[in-house]
GROMACS .gro file of C-alpha atoms in nm:
model
  154
    1ASP     CA    1   0.000   0.000   0.000
    2LEU     CA    2   0.164   0.323  -0.115
    3SER     CA    3  -0.135   0.548  -0.055
    4THR     CA    4   0.017   0.751   0.227
    5GLU     CA    5   0.343   0.935   0.281
    6ALA     CA    6   0.415   0.707   0.580
    7SER     CA    7   0.365   0.390   0.373
    8ARG     CA    8   0.586   0.526   0.093
    9SER     CA    9   0.853   0.616   0.350
   10ALA     CA   10   0.838   0.261   0.493
   11ALA     CA   11   0.867   0.121   0.142
   12LEU     CA   12   1.176   0.332   0.074
   13LEU     CA   13   1.328   0.208   0.399
   14GLU     CA   14   1.266  -0.154   0.295
   15VAL     CA   15   1.405  -0.097  -0.056
   16CYS     CA   16   1.719   0.048   0.097
   17ARG     CA   17   1.750  -0.232   0.354
   18VAL     CA   18   1.697  -0.528   0.120
   19GLY     CA   19   1.824  -0.381  -0.205
   20GLY     CA   20   2.130  -0.238  -0.035
   21ALA     CA   21   2.223  -0.572   0.119
   22ARG     CA   22   2.187  -0.749  -0.216
   23HIS     CA   23   2.399  -0.487  -0.392
   24VAL     CA   24   2.684  -0.532  -0.142
   25GLU     CA   25   2.657  -0.912  -0.173
   26ALA     CA   26   2.672  -0.889  -0.552
   27LEU     CA   27   2.989  -0.675  -0.544
   28ARG     CA   28   3.148  -0.874  -0.262
   29ASP     CA   29   3.092  -1.200  -0.449
   30SER     CA   30   3.188  -1.063  -0.790
   31SER     CA   31   3.496  -1.210  -0.951
   32THR     CA   32   3.561  -0.880  -1.133
   33PHE     CA   33   3.501  -0.625  -0.860
   34ALA     CA   34   3.857  -0.636  -0.730
   35LEU     CA   35   3.981  -0.587  -1.085
   36TRP     CA   36   3.751  -0.283  -1.122
   37ILE     CA   37   3.895  -0.131  -0.803
   38GLY     CA   38   4.249  -0.206  -0.920
   39MET     CA   39   4.178  -0.022  -1.242
   40TRP     CA   40   4.048   0.272  -1.042
   41SER     CA   41   4.370   0.280  -0.843
   42ILE     CA   42   4.578   0.291  -1.158
   43ALA     CA   43   4.356   0.559  -1.315
   44ALA     CA   44   4.373   0.773  -1.003
   45SER     CA   45   4.750   0.755  -0.974
   46SER     CA   46   4.959   1.064  -1.032
   47ASP     CA   47   5.110   0.907  -1.343
   48SER     CA   48   5.016   1.111  -1.646
   49SER     CA   49   5.106   0.857  -1.910
   50THR     CA   50   4.899   0.805  -2.219
   51GLU     CA   51   4.792   0.462  -2.090
   52GLN     CA   52   4.679   0.611  -1.761
   53ARG     CA   53   4.477   0.881  -1.938
   54GLU     CA   54   4.319   0.623  -2.168
   55LEU     CA   55   4.231   0.403  -1.873
   56HIS     CA   56   4.077   0.701  -1.694
   57GLU     CA   57   3.866   0.785  -2.001
   58ALA     CA   58   3.752   0.424  -2.032
   59LEU     CA   59   3.651   0.415  -1.666
   60MET     CA   60   3.458   0.739  -1.702
   61GLN     CA   61   3.276   0.601  -2.007
   62GLY     CA   62   3.189   0.289  -1.806
   63TYR     CA   63   3.056   0.501  -1.523
   64GLU     CA   64   2.845   0.703  -1.766
   65VAL     CA   65   2.674   0.381  -1.878
   66ILE     CA   66   2.633   0.247  -1.524
   67ASN     CA   67   2.507   0.578  -1.387
   68GLY     CA   68   2.262   0.607  -1.675
   69HIS     CA   69   2.108   0.274  -1.574
   70PHE     CA   70   2.098   0.372  -1.207
   71GLU     CA   71   1.948   0.713  -1.284
   72GLU     CA   72   1.672   0.540  -1.481
   73ALA     CA   73   1.608   0.292  -1.199
   74PHE     CA   74   1.612   0.562  -0.932
   75GLY     CA   75   1.376   0.773  -1.145
   76GLY     CA   76   1.126   0.487  -1.159
   77LEU     CA   77   1.152   0.435  -0.784
   78MET     CA   78   1.106   0.808  -0.726
   79ASP     CA   79   0.792   0.806  -0.938
   80LEU     CA   80   0.655   0.502  -0.757
   81LEU     CA   81   0.722   0.647  -0.412
   82MET     CA   82   0.616   1.000  -0.513
   83VAL     CA   83   0.940   1.169  -0.412
   84GLN     CA   84   1.155   1.428  -0.585
   85VAL     CA   85   1.517   1.534  -0.555
   86ARG     CA   86   1.574   1.823  -0.314
   87LYS     CA   87   1.702   2.130  -0.498
   88PRO     CA   88   1.980   2.196  -0.592
   89LEU     CA   89   2.076   1.826  -0.581
   90THR     CA   90   2.043   1.594  -0.881
   91VAL     CA   91   1.969   1.227  -0.944
   92ARG     CA   92   2.320   1.201  -1.093
   93GLN     CA   93   2.471   1.319  -0.766
   94PHE     CA   94   2.262   1.063  -0.579
   95ALA     CA   95   2.379   0.789  -0.817
   96ASP     CA   96   2.743   0.898  -0.768
   97ALA     CA   97   2.706   0.902  -0.389
   98VAL     CA   98   2.538   0.561  -0.384
   99GLY     CA   99   2.806   0.418  -0.613
  100ALA     CA  100   3.088   0.552  -0.400
  101LEU     CA  101   2.927   0.427  -0.079
  102VAL     CA  102   2.852   0.078  -0.210
  103GLU     CA  103   3.200   0.037  -0.356
  104GLY     CA  104   3.362   0.143  -0.028
  105CYS     CA  105   3.132  -0.073   0.185
  106SER     CA  106   3.182  -0.371  -0.048
  107LEU     CA  107   3.560  -0.337  -0.025
  108ARG     CA  108   3.544  -0.309   0.352
  109ASP     CA  109   3.301  -0.602   0.373
  110ARG     CA  110   3.567  -0.827   0.219
  111VAL     CA  111   3.808  -0.768   0.507
  112THR     CA  112   3.612  -0.637   0.808
  113GLU     CA  113   3.357  -0.802   1.030
  114GLY     CA  114   3.049  -0.611   1.136
  115MET     CA  115   2.951  -0.464   0.799
  116ALA     CA  116   2.643  -0.691   0.781
  117ASN     CA  117   2.407  -0.873   1.014
  118ILE     CA  118   2.323  -0.557   1.207
  119VAL     CA  119   1.992  -0.627   1.378
  120ARG     CA  120   1.765  -0.328   1.436
  121ALA     CA  121   1.405  -0.283   1.547
  122THR     CA  122   1.288  -0.128   1.219
  123GLY     CA  123   1.019  -0.370   1.107
  124PRO     CA  124   0.643  -0.347   1.147
  125ASP     CA  125   0.557  -0.303   1.514
  126GLY     CA  126   0.928  -0.277   1.599
  127GLN     CA  127   1.018  -0.621   1.468
  128MET     CA  128   1.388  -0.694   1.442
  129GLN     CA  129   1.536  -0.677   1.092
  130GLU     CA  130   1.881  -0.742   0.953
  131TRP     CA  131   2.073  -0.445   0.805
  132THR     CA  132   2.413  -0.371   0.651
  133THR     CA  133   2.620  -0.060   0.700
  134PHE     CA  134   2.561   0.023   0.334
  135SER     CA  135   2.185  -0.008   0.374
  136ILE     CA  136   2.196   0.227   0.672
  137GLY     CA  137   2.404   0.476   0.473
  138LEU     CA  138   2.170   0.441   0.175
  139VAL     CA  139   1.874   0.541   0.391
  140ALA     CA  140   2.068   0.846   0.509
  141LEU     CA  141   2.149   0.942   0.148
  142ALA     CA  142   1.788   0.892   0.038
  143ASN     CA  143   1.662   1.104   0.328
  144GLU     CA  144   1.896   1.389   0.234
  145PHE     CA  145   1.845   1.370  -0.143
  146PHE     CA  146   1.471   1.305  -0.165
  147GLU     CA  147   1.160   1.474  -0.036
  148PRO     CA  148   0.792   1.394  -0.081
  149ILE     CA  149   0.624   1.556  -0.379
  150PRO     CA  150   0.376   1.806  -0.236
  151SER     CA  151   0.021   1.667  -0.261
  152THR     CA  152  -0.083   1.957  -0.483
  153HIS     CA  153   0.152   1.817  -0.751
  154ALA     CA  154   0.087   1.446  -0.692
   0.00000   0.00000   0.00000
């Protein structure tokens, strides 16, 4: 039921909790994620060689494609939950922030305990639910980037 602002807010919380956990799992279990991060390290180095510049351009092109997909998905979710981006922020900035957070959390999850299996009383009637640090951060990002669309425009 998404008929009220409270129900839409609860739905957003659940999307962040479950979707965020799955995103971290997917990156953590990916056989290519470590390679992706290694490429980032090379591209971000102070070396200004032609190869480094070409690698940087290729990474940026890859991010353009990935962010385009995420912006489309976030736009659909925003429509469904009747929220809009707070001005002067943009959906692209949200996608960049989410990407940076999930990559960092996924890297940390590979070597640090305590990034997942965080039990909190966030379910219906205060039921205990499992969270990840990324999911918690994703909720914080969503709360700062999005606001309900005023009912006069809904």
